[in-house]
PDB file of C-alpha atoms and ligand atoms in Angstrom:
ATOM      1  CA  MET A 287      35.661 -18.911 -52.012  1.00  0.00           C
ATOM      2  CA  PRO A 288      34.236 -22.038 -53.737  1.00  0.00           C
ATOM      3  CA  THR A 289      35.461 -25.328 -52.273  1.00  0.00           C
ATOM      4  CA  LEU A 290      37.390 -26.406 -55.386  1.00  0.00           C
ATOM      5  CA  ALA A 291      38.604 -23.010 -56.606  1.00  0.00           C
ATOM      6  CA  ASN A 292      41.690 -23.316 -58.847  1.00  0.00           C
ATOM      7  CA  LYS A 293      41.479 -27.114 -58.909  1.00  0.00           C
ATOM      8  CA  VAL A 294      41.452 -29.315 -61.990  1.00  0.00           C
ATOM      9  CA  ALA A 295      39.475 -32.552 -61.911  1.00  0.00           C
ATOM     10  CA  ILE A 296      38.841 -35.593 -64.064  1.00  0.00           C
ATOM     11  CA  VAL A 297      35.425 -37.231 -63.630  1.00  0.00           C
ATOM     12  CA  THR A 298      34.799 -40.536 -65.404  1.00  0.00           C
ATOM     13  CA  GLY A 299      31.356 -41.986 -65.927  1.00  0.00           C
ATOM     14  CA  ALA A 300      30.080 -38.428 -66.300  1.00  0.00           C
ATOM     15  CA  SER A 301      27.433 -39.049 -68.972  1.00  0.00           C
ATOM     16  CA  THR A 302      24.815 -40.137 -66.403  1.00  0.00           C
ATOM     17  CA  GLY A 303      24.139 -40.859 -62.758  1.00  0.00           C
ATOM     18  CA  ILE A 304      26.648 -40.176 -59.995  1.00  0.00           C
ATOM     19  CA  GLY A 305      29.430 -39.001 -62.309  1.00  0.00           C
ATOM     20  CA  TYR A 306      27.138 -36.512 -64.056  1.00  0.00           C
ATOM     21  CA  ALA A 307      26.013 -35.077 -60.711  1.00  0.00           C
ATOM     22  CA  ALA A 308      29.596 -34.928 -59.423  1.00  0.00           C
ATOM     23  CA  ALA A 309      30.966 -33.199 -62.528  1.00  0.00           C
ATOM     24  CA  LYS A 310      28.247 -30.535 -62.269  1.00  0.00           C
ATOM     25  CA  LEU A 311      28.897 -30.061 -58.547  1.00  0.00           C
ATOM     26  CA  PHE A 312      32.694 -29.928 -58.887  1.00  0.00           C
ATOM     27  CA  ALA A 313      32.331 -27.286 -61.609  1.00  0.00           C
ATOM     28  CA  ARG A 314      29.893 -25.255 -59.485  1.00  0.00           C
ATOM     29  CA  GLU A 315      32.485 -25.436 -56.699  1.00  0.00           C
ATOM     30  CA  GLY A 316      35.094 -23.870 -58.961  1.00  0.00           C
ATOM     31  CA  ALA A 317      36.963 -26.814 -60.480  1.00  0.00           C
ATOM     32  CA  ALA A 318      37.806 -27.049 -64.162  1.00  0.00           C
ATOM     33  CA  VAL A 319      36.592 -30.510 -65.129  1.00  0.00           C
ATOM     34  CA  VAL A 320      37.506 -32.992 -67.834  1.00  0.00           C
ATOM     35  CA  VAL A 321      34.470 -35.253 -68.187  1.00  0.00           C
ATOM     36  CA  ALA A 322      34.712 -38.741 -69.639  1.00  0.00           C
ATOM     37  CA  ALA A 323      32.413 -41.527 -70.856  1.00  0.00           C
ATOM     38  CA  ARG A 324      31.670 -43.337 -74.112  1.00  0.00           C
ATOM     39  CA  ARG A 325      28.585 -41.331 -75.117  1.00  0.00           C
ATOM     40  CA  GLN A 326      29.397 -38.085 -76.924  1.00  0.00           C
ATOM     41  CA  LYS A 327      26.032 -36.298 -76.864  1.00  0.00           C
ATOM     42  CA  GLU A 328      25.468 -36.695 -73.117  1.00  0.00           C
ATOM     43  CA  LEU A 329      28.956 -35.342 -72.417  1.00  0.00           C
ATOM     44  CA  ASP A 330      28.545 -32.446 -74.841  1.00  0.00           C
ATOM     45  CA  ASP A 331      25.246 -31.489 -73.178  1.00  0.00           C
ATOM     46  CA  LEU A 332      26.948 -31.589 -69.769  1.00  0.00           C
ATOM     47  CA  VAL A 333      29.817 -29.401 -70.964  1.00  0.00           C
ATOM     48  CA  ASP A 334      27.309 -26.923 -72.437  1.00  0.00           C
ATOM     49  CA  LEU A 335      25.439 -26.813 -69.136  1.00  0.00           C
ATOM     50  CA  ILE A 336      28.611 -26.233 -67.119  1.00  0.00           C
ATOM     51  CA  ASN A 337      29.819 -23.526 -69.521  1.00  0.00           C
ATOM     52  CA  THR A 338      26.397 -21.846 -69.447  1.00  0.00           C
ATOM     53  CA  GLU A 339      26.643 -21.708 -65.671  1.00  0.00           C
ATOM     54  CA  GLY A 340      30.025 -19.997 -65.982  1.00  0.00           C
ATOM     55  CA  GLY A 341      32.123 -23.077 -65.201  1.00  0.00           C
ATOM     56  CA  LYS A 342      34.967 -24.686 -67.114  1.00  0.00           C
ATOM     57  CA  ALA A 343      34.666 -28.110 -68.697  1.00  0.00           C
ATOM     58  CA  LEU A 344      35.685 -30.176 -71.646  1.00  0.00           C
ATOM     59  CA  ALA A 345      34.687 -33.650 -72.736  1.00  0.00           C
ATOM     60  CA  LEU A 346      36.751 -36.590 -73.845  1.00  0.00           C
ATOM     61  CA  VAL A 347      34.947 -39.602 -75.265  1.00  0.00           C
ATOM     62  CA  GLY A 348      36.465 -43.024 -74.803  1.00  0.00           C
ATOM     63  CA  ASP A 349      36.705 -46.278 -72.906  1.00  0.00           C
ATOM     64  CA  VAL A 350      38.301 -46.132 -69.450  1.00  0.00           C
ATOM     65  CA  GLY A 351      39.489 -49.706 -69.959  1.00  0.00           C
ATOM     66  CA  GLU A 352      41.931 -48.547 -72.621  1.00  0.00           C
ATOM     67  CA  GLU A 353      45.361 -47.345 -71.579  1.00  0.00           C
ATOM     68  CA  ALA A 354      45.611 -44.735 -74.326  1.00  0.00           C
ATOM     69  CA  PHE A 355      42.370 -43.159 -73.074  1.00  0.00           C
ATOM     70  CA  ALA A 356      43.577 -43.094 -69.452  1.00  0.00           C
ATOM     71  CA  LYS A 357      46.699 -41.250 -70.600  1.00  0.00           C
ATOM     72  CA  ALA A 358      44.757 -38.921 -72.900  1.00  0.00           C
ATOM     73  CA  LEU A 359      42.521 -37.807 -70.034  1.00  0.00           C
ATOM     74  CA  VAL A 360      45.475 -36.727 -67.923  1.00  0.00           C
ATOM     75  CA  ASP A 361      47.219 -35.119 -70.908  1.00  0.00           C
ATOM     76  CA  LYS A 362      44.033 -33.161 -71.638  1.00  0.00           C
ATOM     77  CA  ALA A 363      43.693 -31.942 -68.047  1.00  0.00           C
ATOM     78  CA  VAL A 364      47.316 -30.805 -67.969  1.00  0.00           C
ATOM     79  CA  SER A 365      47.519 -29.314 -71.476  1.00  0.00           C
ATOM     80  CA  HIS A 366      44.160 -27.533 -71.330  1.00  0.00           C
ATOM     81  CA  PHE A 367      43.784 -26.600 -67.661  1.00  0.00           C
ATOM     82  CA  GLY A 368      47.426 -26.702 -66.537  1.00  0.00           C
ATOM     83  CA  ALA A 369      47.445 -29.481 -63.919  1.00  0.00           C
ATOM     84  CA  LEU A 370      45.574 -32.317 -62.283  1.00  0.00           C
ATOM     85  CA  ASP A 371      44.427 -32.136 -58.650  1.00  0.00           C
ATOM     86  CA  ILE A 372      41.441 -34.486 -58.453  1.00  0.00           C
ATOM     87  CA  ALA A 373      40.469 -37.726 -60.216  1.00  0.00           C
ATOM     88  CA  PHE A 374      37.039 -39.195 -59.561  1.00  0.00           C
ATOM     89  CA  ASN A 375      37.357 -42.639 -61.178  1.00  0.00           C
ATOM     90  CA  ASN A 376      33.714 -43.520 -61.162  1.00  0.00           C
ATOM     91  CA  ALA A 377      32.828 -45.265 -64.459  1.00  0.00           C
ATOM     92  CA  ALA A 378      31.589 -48.827 -64.090  1.00  0.00           C
ATOM     93  CA  ILE A 379      29.174 -51.425 -65.380  1.00  0.00           C
ATOM     94  CA  LEU A 380      27.114 -54.027 -63.553  1.00  0.00           C
ATOM     95  CA  GLY A 381      27.894 -56.473 -66.337  1.00  0.00           C
ATOM     96  CA  ALA A 382      26.121 -59.722 -67.043  1.00  0.00           C
ATOM     97  CA  MET A 383      24.607 -60.847 -63.762  1.00  0.00           C
ATOM     98  CA  GLY A 384      24.301 -64.506 -62.947  1.00  0.00           C
ATOM     99  CA  PRO A 385      25.537 -67.259 -60.684  1.00  0.00           C
ATOM    100  CA  VAL A 386      29.229 -68.087 -61.066  1.00  0.00           C
ATOM    101  CA  PRO A 387      28.677 -71.661 -62.337  1.00  0.00           C
ATOM    102  CA  GLU A 388      26.824 -70.117 -65.285  1.00  0.00           C
ATOM    103  CA  MET A 389      29.134 -67.129 -65.814  1.00  0.00           C
ATOM    104  CA  SER A 390      31.409 -67.098 -68.848  1.00  0.00           C
ATOM    105  CA  LEU A 391      35.037 -66.094 -68.509  1.00  0.00           C
ATOM    106  CA  THR A 392      34.364 -63.403 -71.122  1.00  0.00           C
ATOM    107  CA  ASP A 393      31.651 -61.825 -68.969  1.00  0.00           C
ATOM    108  CA  TRP A 394      33.858 -62.024 -65.863  1.00  0.00           C
ATOM    109  CA  ASN A 395      36.811 -60.428 -67.672  1.00  0.00           C
ATOM    110  CA  GLN A 396      34.645 -57.665 -69.094  1.00  0.00           C
ATOM    111  CA  VAL A 397      33.557 -56.530 -65.629  1.00  0.00           C
ATOM    112  CA  ILE A 398      37.052 -56.734 -64.152  1.00  0.00           C
ATOM    113  CA  ALA A 399      38.533 -54.823 -67.111  1.00  0.00           C
ATOM    114  CA  ASN A 400      35.826 -52.170 -67.070  1.00  0.00           C
ATOM    115  CA  ASN A 401      35.686 -51.602 -63.296  1.00  0.00           C
ATOM    116  CA  LEU A 402      39.081 -52.580 -61.843  1.00  0.00           C
ATOM    117  CA  THR A 403      41.750 -52.567 -64.550  1.00  0.00           C
ATOM    118  CA  SER A 404      40.421 -49.150 -65.590  1.00  0.00           C
ATOM    119  CA  ALA A 405      41.197 -47.908 -62.062  1.00  0.00           C
ATOM    120  CA  PHE A 406      44.766 -49.173 -62.303  1.00  0.00           C
ATOM    121  CA  LEU A 407      45.145 -47.454 -65.690  1.00  0.00           C
ATOM    122  CA  GLY A 408      43.664 -44.218 -64.373  1.00  0.00           C
ATOM    123  CA  ALA A 409      45.934 -44.184 -61.327  1.00  0.00           C
ATOM    124  CA  LYS A 410      48.973 -45.039 -63.434  1.00  0.00           C
ATOM    125  CA  TYR A 411      48.746 -41.701 -65.266  1.00  0.00           C
ATOM    126  CA  GLN A 412      46.980 -39.599 -62.628  1.00  0.00           C
ATOM    127  CA  LEU A 413      49.491 -40.168 -59.817  1.00  0.00           C
ATOM    128  CA  PRO A 414      52.544 -38.679 -61.605  1.00  0.00           C
ATOM    129  CA  ALA A 415      50.489 -35.624 -62.619  1.00  0.00           C
ATOM    130  CA  MET A 416      49.389 -35.151 -59.008  1.00  0.00           C
ATOM    131  CA  ALA A 417      52.931 -35.665 -57.749  1.00  0.00           C
ATOM    132  CA  ALA A 418      54.062 -32.893 -60.095  1.00  0.00           C
ATOM    133  CA  ARG A 419      51.441 -30.686 -58.420  1.00  0.00           C
ATOM    134  CA  LYS A 420      52.763 -31.761 -54.987  1.00  0.00           C
ATOM    135  CA  GLY A 421      49.476 -33.334 -53.967  1.00  0.00           C
ATOM    136  CA  GLY A 422      46.046 -34.447 -55.025  1.00  0.00           C
ATOM    137  CA  SER A 423      42.953 -36.488 -54.317  1.00  0.00           C
ATOM    138  CA  LEU A 424      42.197 -39.737 -56.100  1.00  0.00           C
ATOM    139  CA  ILE A 425      38.772 -41.295 -55.560  1.00  0.00           C
ATOM    140  CA  PHE A 426      37.428 -44.635 -56.724  1.00  0.00           C
ATOM    141  CA  THR A 427      33.723 -45.446 -56.639  1.00  0.00           C
ATOM    142  CA  SER A 428      33.338 -48.831 -54.983  1.00  0.00           C
ATOM    143  CA  THR A 429      30.213 -50.229 -53.279  1.00  0.00           C
ATOM    144  CA  PHE A 430      29.001 -51.911 -50.120  1.00  0.00           C
ATOM    145  CA  VAL A 431      28.238 -55.005 -52.244  1.00  0.00           C
ATOM    146  CA  GLY A 432      30.965 -57.538 -51.542  1.00  0.00           C
ATOM    147  CA  TYR A 433      32.337 -55.401 -48.695  1.00  0.00           C
ATOM    148  CA  THR A 434      29.639 -55.379 -46.036  1.00  0.00           C
ATOM    149  CA  ALA A 435      26.888 -57.367 -47.786  1.00  0.00           C
ATOM    150  CA  GLY A 436      26.711 -60.378 -50.062  1.00  0.00           C
ATOM    151  CA  MET A 437      23.329 -59.242 -51.416  1.00  0.00           C
ATOM    152  CA  PRO A 438      21.099 -62.151 -50.422  1.00  0.00           C
ATOM    153  CA  GLY A 439      17.869 -62.008 -52.388  1.00  0.00           C
ATOM    154  CA  MET A 440      19.616 -60.487 -55.403  1.00  0.00           C
ATOM    155  CA  PRO A 441      22.265 -63.010 -56.361  1.00  0.00           C
ATOM    156  CA  GLY A 442      24.578 -62.872 -59.336  1.00  0.00           C
ATOM    157  CA  MET A 443      26.915 -60.004 -58.504  1.00  0.00           C
ATOM    158  CA  ALA A 444      30.174 -61.916 -58.030  1.00  0.00           C
ATOM    159  CA  ALA A 445      32.165 -60.229 -60.788  1.00  0.00           C
ATOM    160  CA  TYR A 446      30.848 -56.771 -59.899  1.00  0.00           C
ATOM    161  CA  ALA A 447      31.562 -57.306 -56.187  1.00  0.00           C
ATOM    162  CA  ALA A 448      35.054 -58.664 -56.873  1.00  0.00           C
ATOM    163  CA  SER A 449      35.890 -55.714 -59.106  1.00  0.00           C
ATOM    164  CA  LYS A 450      34.660 -53.240 -56.506  1.00  0.00           C
ATOM    165  CA  ALA A 451      36.358 -54.962 -53.547  1.00  0.00           C
ATOM    166  CA  GLY A 452      39.544 -54.914 -55.610  1.00  0.00           C
ATOM    167  CA  LEU A 453      39.261 -51.128 -55.677  1.00  0.00           C
ATOM    168  CA  ILE A 454      39.443 -51.052 -51.879  1.00  0.00           C
ATOM    169  CA  GLY A 455      42.722 -53.005 -51.889  1.00  0.00           C
ATOM    170  CA  LEU A 456      44.056 -50.713 -54.589  1.00  0.00           C
ATOM    171  CA  THR A 457      42.968 -47.685 -52.549  1.00  0.00           C
ATOM    172  CA  GLN A 458      44.803 -48.848 -49.435  1.00  0.00           C
ATOM    173  CA  VAL A 459      48.087 -49.615 -51.179  1.00  0.00           C
ATOM    174  CA  LEU A 460      48.087 -46.419 -53.244  1.00  0.00           C
ATOM    175  CA  ALA A 461      47.213 -44.334 -50.178  1.00  0.00           C
ATOM    176  CA  SER A 462      50.119 -45.864 -48.308  1.00  0.00           C
ATOM    177  CA  GLU A 463      52.626 -45.582 -51.144  1.00  0.00           C
ATOM    178  CA  HIS A 464      51.669 -42.063 -52.256  1.00  0.00           C
ATOM    179  CA  GLY A 465      50.845 -40.463 -48.897  1.00  0.00           C
ATOM    180  CA  PRO A 466      54.405 -39.091 -48.679  1.00  0.00           C
ATOM    181  CA  GLN A 467      53.691 -37.205 -51.937  1.00  0.00           C
ATOM    182  CA  ASN A 468      50.639 -35.609 -50.312  1.00  0.00           C
ATOM    183  CA  ILE A 469      48.302 -37.609 -52.547  1.00  0.00           C
ATOM    184  CA  ARG A 470      45.187 -38.884 -50.797  1.00  0.00           C
ATOM    185  CA  VAL A 471      43.440 -41.969 -52.138  1.00  0.00           C
ATOM    186  CA  ASN A 472      39.959 -43.000 -51.012  1.00  0.00           C
ATOM    187  CA  ALA A 473      37.164 -45.310 -52.034  1.00  0.00           C
ATOM    188  CA  LEU A 474      33.585 -44.052 -51.927  1.00  0.00           C
ATOM    189  CA  LEU A 475      30.987 -46.750 -51.210  1.00  0.00           C
ATOM    190  CA  PRO A 476      27.479 -45.580 -52.132  1.00  0.00           C
ATOM    191  CA  GLY A 477      24.330 -47.383 -51.171  1.00  0.00           C
ATOM    192  CA  GLY A 478      21.597 -47.965 -53.720  1.00  0.00           C
ATOM    193  CA  THR A 479      21.383 -44.823 -55.839  1.00  0.00           C
ATOM    194  CA  ASP A 480      18.634 -43.757 -58.203  1.00  0.00           C
ATOM    195  CA  THR A 481      20.585 -43.742 -61.486  1.00  0.00           C
ATOM    196  CA  PRO A 482      20.218 -45.668 -64.758  1.00  0.00           C
ATOM    197  CA  ALA A 483      22.407 -48.419 -63.240  1.00  0.00           C
ATOM    198  CA  GLY A 484      20.370 -48.382 -60.034  1.00  0.00           C
ATOM    199  CA  ARG A 485      17.168 -48.701 -62.060  1.00  0.00           C
ATOM    200  CA  GLU A 486      18.698 -51.529 -64.139  1.00  0.00           C
ATOM    201  CA  PHE A 487      19.426 -53.344 -60.885  1.00  0.00           C
ATOM    202  CA  ALA A 488      16.027 -52.643 -59.339  1.00  0.00           C
ATOM    203  CA  SER A 489      13.909 -52.960 -62.442  1.00  0.00           C
ATOM    204  CA  THR A 490      10.530 -54.033 -61.035  1.00  0.00           C
ATOM    205  CA  PRO A 491       8.362 -52.459 -58.291  1.00  0.00           C
ATOM    206  CA  GLU A 492       9.123 -55.512 -56.127  1.00  0.00           C
ATOM    207  CA  ALA A 493      12.872 -55.098 -56.644  1.00  0.00           C
ATOM    208  CA  VAL A 494      12.647 -51.376 -55.884  1.00  0.00           C
ATOM    209  CA  ALA A 495      10.769 -52.099 -52.635  1.00  0.00           C
ATOM    210  CA  PHE A 496      13.333 -54.763 -51.751  1.00  0.00           C
ATOM    211  CA  VAL A 497      16.253 -52.380 -52.338  1.00  0.00           C
ATOM    212  CA  HIS A 498      14.608 -49.518 -50.401  1.00  0.00           C
ATOM    213  CA  ASN A 499      13.975 -51.829 -47.492  1.00  0.00           C
ATOM    214  CA  LEU A 500      17.623 -52.879 -47.297  1.00  0.00           C
ATOM    215  CA  HIS A 501      18.521 -49.338 -46.245  1.00  0.00           C
ATOM    216  CA  ALA A 502      18.019 -48.004 -42.726  1.00  0.00           C
ATOM    217  CA  LEU A 503      16.690 -44.853 -44.409  1.00  0.00           C
ATOM    218  CA  LYS A 504      14.210 -46.959 -46.451  1.00  0.00           C
ATOM    219  CA  ARG A 505      15.053 -45.307 -49.751  1.00  0.00           C
ATOM    220  CA  MET A 506      17.801 -45.001 -52.339  1.00  0.00           C
ATOM    221  CA  ALA A 507      20.189 -42.054 -52.525  1.00  0.00           C
ATOM    222  CA  THR A 508      19.883 -39.367 -55.161  1.00  0.00           C
ATOM    223  CA  PRO A 509      22.962 -38.954 -57.371  1.00  0.00           C
ATOM    224  CA  ASP A 510      23.390 -35.470 -55.850  1.00  0.00           C
ATOM    225  CA  GLU A 511      23.721 -36.929 -52.350  1.00  0.00           C
ATOM    226  CA  ILE A 512      26.563 -39.197 -53.465  1.00  0.00           C
ATOM    227  CA  ALA A 513      28.157 -36.331 -55.412  1.00  0.00           C
ATOM    228  CA  GLN A 514      28.308 -34.321 -52.161  1.00  0.00           C
ATOM    229  CA  SER A 515      30.372 -37.109 -50.598  1.00  0.00           C
ATOM    230  CA  ALA A 516      32.667 -37.202 -53.625  1.00  0.00           C
ATOM    231  CA  LEU A 517      33.075 -33.434 -53.196  1.00  0.00           C
ATOM    232  CA  TYR A 518      34.075 -33.976 -49.570  1.00  0.00           C
ATOM    233  CA  LEU A 519      36.768 -36.485 -50.587  1.00  0.00           C
ATOM    234  CA  ALA A 520      37.929 -34.244 -53.441  1.00  0.00           C
ATOM    235  CA  SER A 521      38.228 -31.134 -51.297  1.00  0.00           C
ATOM    236  CA  ASP A 522      40.524 -30.001 -48.506  1.00  0.00           C
ATOM    237  CA  ALA A 523      37.642 -30.646 -46.079  1.00  0.00           C
ATOM    238  CA  SER A 524      38.932 -34.244 -46.043  1.00  0.00           C
ATOM    239  CA  SER A 525      42.619 -33.284 -45.822  1.00  0.00           C
ATOM    240  CA  PHE A 526      43.411 -35.967 -43.206  1.00  0.00           C
ATOM    241  CA  THR A 527      41.333 -38.722 -44.825  1.00  0.00           C
ATOM    242  CA  THR A 528      43.217 -41.258 -46.884  1.00  0.00           C
ATOM    243  CA  GLY A 529      43.068 -45.000 -47.454  1.00  0.00           C
ATOM    244  CA  SER A 530      39.439 -45.067 -46.368  1.00  0.00           C
ATOM    245  CA  ALA A 531      36.516 -47.090 -47.654  1.00  0.00           C
ATOM    246  CA  MET A 532      33.881 -44.452 -46.975  1.00  0.00           C
ATOM    247  CA  LEU A 533      30.369 -45.826 -46.669  1.00  0.00           C
ATOM    248  CA  VAL A 534      27.648 -43.451 -47.854  1.00  0.00           C
ATOM    249  CA  ASP A 535      25.080 -46.177 -47.928  1.00  0.00           C
ATOM    250  CA  GLY A 536      21.949 -45.023 -46.112  1.00  0.00           C
ATOM    251  CA  GLY A 537      22.635 -47.612 -43.458  1.00  0.00           C
ATOM    252  CA  VAL A 538      22.583 -50.731 -45.645  1.00  0.00           C
ATOM    253  CA  SER A 539      25.645 -52.030 -43.878  1.00  0.00           C
ATOM    254  CA  ILE A 540      24.222 -51.863 -40.362  1.00  0.00           C
ATOM    255  CA  ASN A 541      20.637 -52.730 -41.239  1.00  0.00           C
ATOM    256  CA  ARG A 542      19.364 -56.240 -40.614  1.00  0.00           C
ATOM    257  CA  VAL A 543      15.952 -56.948 -42.101  1.00  0.00           C
TER     258      VAL A 543
HETATM  259  N1  NAP B 965      23.593 -46.800 -58.631  1.00  0.00           N
HETATM  260  C1  NAP B 965      23.886 -47.531 -57.567  1.00  0.00           C
HETATM  261  O1  NAP B 965      22.993 -48.064 -56.881  1.00  0.00           O
HETATM  262  C2  NAP B 965      25.326 -47.715 -57.153  1.00  0.00           C
HETATM  263  C3  NAP B 965      25.590 -48.243 -55.874  1.00  0.00           C
HETATM  264  C4  NAP B 965      26.895 -48.409 -55.480  1.00  0.00           C
HETATM  265  C5  NAP B 965      27.933 -48.048 -56.337  1.00  0.00           C
HETATM  266  N2  NAP B 965      27.661 -47.550 -57.579  1.00  0.00           N
HETATM  267  C6  NAP B 965      28.786 -47.184 -58.426  1.00  0.00           C
HETATM  268  O2  NAP B 965      28.683 -45.814 -58.733  1.00  0.00           O
HETATM  269  C7  NAP B 965      29.316 -45.545 -59.988  1.00  0.00           C
HETATM  270  C8  NAP B 965      28.374 -44.768 -60.872  1.00  0.00           C
HETATM  271  O3  NAP B 965      27.235 -45.560 -61.058  1.00  0.00           O
HETATM  272  P1  NAP B 965      25.871 -44.982 -61.602  1.00  0.00           P
HETATM  273  O4  NAP B 965      24.817 -45.636 -60.800  1.00  0.00           O
HETATM  274  O5  NAP B 965      25.918 -43.520 -61.725  1.00  0.00           O
HETATM  275  O6  NAP B 965      25.888 -45.705 -63.032  1.00  0.00           O
HETATM  276  P2  NAP B 965      25.366 -45.287 -64.463  1.00  0.00           P
HETATM  277  O7  NAP B 965      24.253 -44.314 -64.350  1.00  0.00           O
HETATM  278  O8  NAP B 965      25.184 -46.536 -65.221  1.00  0.00           O
HETATM  279  O9  NAP B 965      26.620 -44.534 -65.026  1.00  0.00           O
HETATM  280  C9  NAP B 965      27.782 -45.238 -65.308  1.00  0.00           C
HETATM  281  C10 NAP B 965      28.712 -44.283 -66.035  1.00  0.00           C
HETATM  282  O10 NAP B 965      29.929 -44.968 -66.361  1.00  0.00           O
HETATM  283  C11 NAP B 965      30.208 -44.778 -67.737  1.00  0.00           C
HETATM  284  N3  NAP B 965      30.988 -45.909 -68.210  1.00  0.00           N
HETATM  285  C12 NAP B 965      30.761 -47.234 -67.968  1.00  0.00           C
HETATM  286  N4  NAP B 965      31.704 -47.985 -68.544  1.00  0.00           N
HETATM  287  C13 NAP B 965      32.564 -47.121 -69.157  1.00  0.00           C
HETATM  288  C14 NAP B 965      33.732 -47.287 -69.916  1.00  0.00           C
HETATM  289  N5  NAP B 965      34.239 -48.501 -70.174  1.00  0.00           N
HETATM  290  N6  NAP B 965      34.378 -46.203 -70.375  1.00  0.00           N
HETATM  291  C15 NAP B 965      33.890 -44.960 -70.132  1.00  0.00           C
HETATM  292  N7  NAP B 965      32.781 -44.743 -69.408  1.00  0.00           N
HETATM  293  C16 NAP B 965      32.120 -45.811 -68.934  1.00  0.00           C
HETATM  294  C17 NAP B 965      28.835 -44.610 -68.388  1.00  0.00           C
HETATM  295  O11 NAP B 965      28.905 -43.846 -69.544  1.00  0.00           O
HETATM  296  P3  NAP B 965      28.798 -44.373 -71.043  1.00  0.00           P
HETATM  297  O12 NAP B 965      27.766 -45.466 -71.065  1.00  0.00           O
HETATM  298  O13 NAP B 965      28.415 -43.142 -71.800  1.00  0.00           O
HETATM  299  O14 NAP B 965      30.171 -44.845 -71.369  1.00  0.00           O
HETATM  300  C18 NAP B 965      28.123 -43.786 -67.321  1.00  0.00           C
HETATM  301  O15 NAP B 965      28.454 -42.424 -67.468  1.00  0.00           O
HETATM  302  C19 NAP B 965      29.721 -46.900 -60.533  1.00  0.00           C
HETATM  303  O16 NAP B 965      31.070 -47.130 -60.230  1.00  0.00           O
HETATM  304  C20 NAP B 965      28.840 -47.872 -59.774  1.00  0.00           C
HETATM  305  O17 NAP B 965      29.392 -49.158 -59.707  1.00  0.00           O
HETATM  306  C21 NAP B 965      26.378 -47.359 -57.998  1.00  0.00           C
END
């Protein structure tokens, strides 16, 4: 029996990178998936791929920072696939990087809205749908940046780090408040991952070497490796795991170079 048989999942940030890999994996493991991002063609291609492989998927294009879109995603999962069991709230941007004294309030607010307020909006509509199902798994993609490392050598990530650390606080409170409803809430903290965002961050050979060297494993993750950890948190394999900030970071957090 596939790990996610008879489950219904939302995956945001599914047009590329970690979300794309996770949506494919969840579908291969039996889940019906509603995939979300702002780019239509990438999502349509993903849905075609999943359907060709015999899976079930549909795409919804929109901005996770908008409340109407957060609601529409849940409505779509319930009306089309009958329920919601899993929400992988993964969409995010790095935003304009730069030292805080030079950062505009507009740039700060854009990152917080895109990465943190979107998580609140997602949870707001996902939790009641999961409660109706008598349980579920909610996952936020956070990061080690701002949690175990301040990223010396690559400064300028204050807004990104604050948005992602905020997700860990949100995770803990939601896990505590919704545990009695059998809803598990966890944050997944990847290390450097070879995605478009990862390549934007490490955009020169020197930066790539620097990022690889931060990790005990001396490389970045593949999106598929992080997707496997999302699958663990989504599935009953992690049935006693809630409120965690789960590091899947290739040893960045324990490595001292
Ligand atoms: N790559 C890394 O090294 C790394 C490390 C730690 C944590 N993370 C986290 O992992 C997650 C995935 O990152 P990634 O590396 O896979 O990034 P990515 O390749 O840039 O993908 C980001 C995804 O989020 C979507 N997205 C961004 N803003 C959105 C919005 N407002 N509304 C809807 N969709 C939106 C993008 O799609 P559209 O552009 O089509 O909207 C895209 O599908 C993020 O939360 C990131 O912070 C990444």
